[in-house]
Coordinates of N, CA and C in Angstrom, one line a residue:
M56 N -44.3 -26.1 -14.0 CA -43.3 -26.2 -15.2 C -45.4 -26.0 -15.2
I57 N -45.7 -24.8 -16.0 CA -46.7 -24.4 -16.4 C -47.4 -24.8 -17.4
S58 N -48.5 -25.9 -17.4 CA -48.7 -26.8 -18.8 C -50.0 -25.5 -19.6
R59 N -50.1 -25.9 -21.3 CA -50.6 -25.4 -22.1 C -52.5 -25.1 -21.8
D60 N -52.7 -26.1 -21.0 CA -54.3 -26.2 -20.4 C -54.3 -24.9 -19.2
D61 N -52.6 -24.5 -18.0 CA -52.9 -23.2 -17.7 C -53.4 -22.5 -18.6
V62 N -52.6 -22.2 -19.7 CA -51.9 -20.9 -20.5 C -53.6 -20.3 -20.7
V63 N -53.8 -21.9 -21.4 CA -55.4 -21.6 -21.5 C -56.6 -21.2 -20.7
H64 N -56.8 -21.5 -19.2 CA -57.3 -21.0 -18.2 C -57.0 -19.6 -17.7
I65 N -55.6 -19.0 -18.4 CA -55.4 -17.7 -17.6 C -55.8 -17.2 -18.7
A66 N -55.8 -16.9 -20.3 CA -56.4 -16.5 -21.1 C -57.7 -16.0 -21.4
K67 N -58.4 -17.8 -20.9 CA -59.9 -17.1 -20.5 C -60.2 -16.6 -19.5
L68 N -60.0 -16.6 -18.3 CA -59.9 -15.6 -16.8 C -59.4 -14.0 -17.8
A69 N -58.3 -14.0 -18.1 CA -58.0 -12.4 -19.5 C -59.1 -12.0 -20.1
R70 N -60.0 -12.8 -20.9 CA -61.3 -13.0 -21.7 C -59.9 -12.1 -22.5
L71 N -58.8 -13.5 -22.9 CA -57.8 -13.1 -24.8 C -58.3 -14.4 -25.3
T72 N -58.2 -13.8 -26.9 CA -58.3 -15.1 -27.4 C -57.0 -15.6 -27.9
L73 N -56.5 -16.2 -28.2 CA -55.7 -17.1 -28.4 C -55.0 -17.9 -29.4
S74 N -54.0 -18.3 -31.1 CA -54.0 -18.6 -31.4 C -53.3 -19.7 -31.1
E75 N -53.1 -20.8 -32.4 CA -52.3 -22.3 -31.2 C -51.2 -21.8 -31.0
A76 N -50.8 -21.2 -31.9 CA -49.4 -20.7 -32.1 C -49.2 -19.6 -30.3
E77 N -49.5 -18.7 -30.5 CA -50.1 -18.2 -29.2 C -49.9 -18.4 -27.9
L78 N -51.0 -19.7 -28.0 CA -50.8 -20.6 -27.0 C -49.4 -21.4 -26.3
D79 N -48.6 -21.4 -27.8 CA -48.0 -22.7 -27.4 C -46.3 -21.5 -27.5
S80 N -46.4 -20.1 -27.6 CA -45.5 -19.0 -27.8 C -45.5 -18.7 -26.1
Q81 N -46.7 -18.2 -25.0 CA -47.4 -18.3 -24.2 C -47.1 -19.3 -22.6
T82 N -47.0 -20.5 -23.0 CA -46.9 -21.6 -22.5 C -45.2 -21.6 -22.4
E83 N -44.6 -21.5 -22.9 CA -43.0 -21.1 -22.8 C -42.6 -20.1 -21.5
Q84 N -43.4 -19.0 -22.3 CA -43.0 -17.1 -21.4 C -43.0 -17.7 -20.4
L85 N -44.4 -18.4 -20.5 CA -44.5 -18.3 -18.5 C -44.5 -19.4 -17.9
G86 N -43.5 -20.4 -18.4 CA -42.9 -21.4 -17.7 C -41.8 -21.1 -17.5
R87 N -40.7 -20.1 -18.8 CA -39.8 -19.8 -18.4 C -39.9 -18.6 -17.2
I88 N -41.0 -17.9 -16.9 CA -40.9 -16.9 -16.2 C -41.2 -17.7 -14.7
V89 N -42.3 -18.7 -14.5 CA -42.3 -19.7 -13.3 C -41.1 -20.2 -13.0
D90 N -40.9 -20.9 -13.9 CA -38.8 -21.2 -13.6 C -38.1 -20.8 -13.5
F91 N -37.7 -19.0 -13.3 CA -36.9 -18.0 -12.8 C -37.6 -17.8 -11.4
F92 N -38.7 -18.0 -11.0 CA -39.2 -18.0 -9.4 C -38.4 -18.9 -9.1
N93 N -38.9 -20.0 -9.5 CA -38.2 -21.2 -8.7 C -37.1 -21.2 -8.8
A94 N -36.4 -21.2 -9.6 CA -34.9 -20.1 -9.0 C -34.2 -19.8 -7.9
L95 N -35.4 -18.4 -7.9 CA -35.3 -17.4 -6.9 C -35.3 -18.1 -5.3
D96 N -36.6 -19.1 -5.5 CA -37.3 -19.4 -4.0 C -35.5 -20.6 -3.2
R97 N -34.6 -20.7 -4.9 CA -34.3 -22.1 -3.8 C -32.7 -20.9 -3.1
V98 N -32.9 -19.2 -3.8 CA -31.6 -19.2 -3.5 C -31.4 -18.8 -1.6
D99 N -30.5 -19.2 -0.9 CA -30.3 -19.0 0.4 C -30.1 -17.7 0.7
T100 N -31.0 -17.4 1.4 CA -31.3 -15.8 1.8 C -31.0 -15.2 3.6
A101 N -30.7 -16.9 4.6 CA -30.1 -16.8 5.8 C -29.4 -16.1 5.9
G102 N -29.7 -14.6 6.8 CA -29.0 -13.6 6.8 C -28.7 -12.8 6.3
V103 N -29.6 -12.5 4.9 CA -30.4 -11.3 4.3 C -31.4 -10.5 5.5
A104 N -30.4 -9.0 5.3 CA -32.3 -8.4 6.3 C -33.1 -8.2 5.3
L105 N -34.5 -8.2 6.1 CA -35.9 -7.6 5.0 C -35.1 -6.2 4.9
T106 N -36.1 -6.3 3.4 CA -36.1 -4.2 3.2 C -37.4 -3.7 2.0
S107 N -37.7 -3.1 2.7 CA -39.1 -2.8 1.7 C -38.3 -1.9 0.4
H108 N -37.8 -1.4 0.4 CA -36.9 -0.5 -0.4 C -35.4 -0.7 -0.7
P109 N -34.8 -0.7 -1.7 CA -33.2 -1.0 -2.0 C -32.8 -0.1 -1.8
L110 N -32.8 0.9 -1.5 CA -32.3 2.0 -1.2 C -33.6 3.5 -0.2
P111 N -32.3 3.8 0.4 CA -32.8 4.4 1.8 C -33.8 5.9 1.3
V112 N -34.9 5.8 2.0 CA -36.0 6.7 2.1 C -36.4 8.3 2.6
E113 N -36.6 9.0 2.2 CA -37.0 10.2 2.6 C -37.7 10.8 2.9
N114 N -38.9 11.4 3.1 CA -39.6 12.3 3.5 C -39.0 13.1 2.1
A115 N -39.7 14.5 1.2 CA -39.0 14.5 0.6 C -40.1 16.2 0.6
A116 N -40.9 16.1 1.3 CA -42.2 17.1 1.7 C -41.5 18.0 2.9
R117 N -41.0 19.5 1.9 CA -40.9 20.5 2.3 C -42.2 20.7 4.2
P118 N -40.8 21.3 5.6 CA -41.6 21.6 6.9 C -42.5 22.1 6.6
D119 N -43.8 21.9 7.4 CA -44.9 22.3 7.4 C -44.7 24.1 8.2
V120 N -44.3 24.9 7.5 CA -43.8 26.1 7.8 C -45.0 27.2 7.8
R121 N -45.5 27.6 9.0 CA -46.8 28.9 8.7 C -46.0 30.2 7.7
G122 N -46.2 30.2 6.9 CA -46.2 31.8 6.0 C -46.9 33.3 5.8
A123 N -46.8 33.6 4.9 CA -47.7 34.7 5.3 C -48.7 34.5 4.2
S124 N -49.9 34.5 4.2 CA -51.8 34.1 3.8 C -52.3 35.6 3.7
L125 N -53.4 35.2 2.5 CA -54.1 36.7 1.8 C -55.3 37.1 3.6
E126 N -54.9 37.8 3.4 CA -56.4 38.8 3.8 C -57.8 38.0 3.6
L127 N -58.2 38.1 5.1 CA -59.7 36.9 4.9 C -60.7 37.9 3.2
D128 N -60.6 39.3 3.9 CA -61.6 39.9 2.8 C -60.8 39.7 1.3
A129 N -59.7 39.6 0.6 CA -59.0 39.9 -0.6 C -59.0 38.3 -0.9
L130 N -59.3 37.5 -0.4 CA -59.4 35.6 -0.4 C -60.8 35.7 -0.7
L131 N -61.5 36.0 -0.4 CA -63.0 36.3 -0.6 C -63.7 37.1 -1.6
A132 N -63.0 38.4 -2.2 CA -63.7 39.2 -3.2 C -63.4 38.6 -4.4
G133 N -62.5 36.7 -4.5 CA -63.5 36.6 -6.2 C -64.2 35.4 -6.0
A134 N -64.6 34.7 -4.7 CA -65.9 33.8 -4.6 C -67.3 35.1 -5.0
P135 N -67.8 33.3 -6.3 CA -69.1 33.9 -6.5 C -69.8 34.2 -5.9
Q136 N -69.6 34.1 -4.7 CA -70.8 33.9 -3.5 C -70.0 34.5 -2.3
R137 N -70.7 35.0 -0.8 CA -69.9 35.0 0.4 C -70.8 34.5 1.0
E138 N -70.9 34.3 2.3 CA -71.7 34.3 3.1 C -71.1 34.7 4.6
G139 N -71.0 35.7 4.9 CA -70.0 36.1 5.9 C -68.6 35.9 6.0
D140 N -67.7 35.5 6.5 CA -66.7 34.5 6.4 C -66.6 34.2 5.5
Y141 N -67.3 33.5 4.9 CA -67.2 32.0 4.2 C -67.6 32.0 2.6
F142 N -67.3 30.6 2.3 CA -67.4 30.7 0.6 C -69.2 29.6 0.7
R143 N -70.2 30.5 0.2 CA -71.3 29.6 -0.1 C -71.2 29.1 -1.8
V144 N -71.9 27.6 -1.5 CA -71.3 27.3 -2.4 C -73.1 26.5 -2.5
P145 N -73.4 25.9 -3.7 CA -74.1 25.5 -3.8 C -75.0 24.2 -2.9
R146 N -76.1 23.4 -2.5 CA -76.4 22.1 -0.9 C -76.1 20.8 -2.4
I147 N -75.2 20.6 -1.7 CA -75.5 19.0 -2.7 C -76.1 17.6 -2.2
L148 N -76.1 18.2 -0.9 CA -77.3 16.5 -0.4 C -78.2 17.4 0.3
D149 N -79.7 16.6 0.0 CA -80.9 16.5 0.4 C -80.4 16.2 2.1
N150 N -81.4 17.1 3.0 CA -81.5 16.0 4.4 C -80.0 17.0 5.1
A151 N -79.3 17.7 4.3 CA -78.5 17.7 5.4 C -78.3 19.1 6.0

C-alpha cells in the first residue's frame, strides 16, 4: 500500500503542489494502481511464452532496390555552389 507520505515525496520529486484533497485523492488512486500490479504479480504465468509484442511484427519497409536516378549534372544544377562533382557547403568546423 502506498502512504500519504509517499505521495507527498513523489509530488515533491515531480515539483507538484497538491492540495490536501488532491493528496488524499492521489493516495487512493496510486494505492489502487499498486494493488493492481500486486494482483498481476500473483498471476501464474508458468507455461506462458515470453513475448515482446502481442502481434507478429514484420518489417514494413519496401525492399532496397536500385532504381533510376538523376544525372549528376541535373542533380548539381540546383546547388547554390558546386565544386567539381560535389555540392560546396560552408565550413562549419574549425581545424577540419
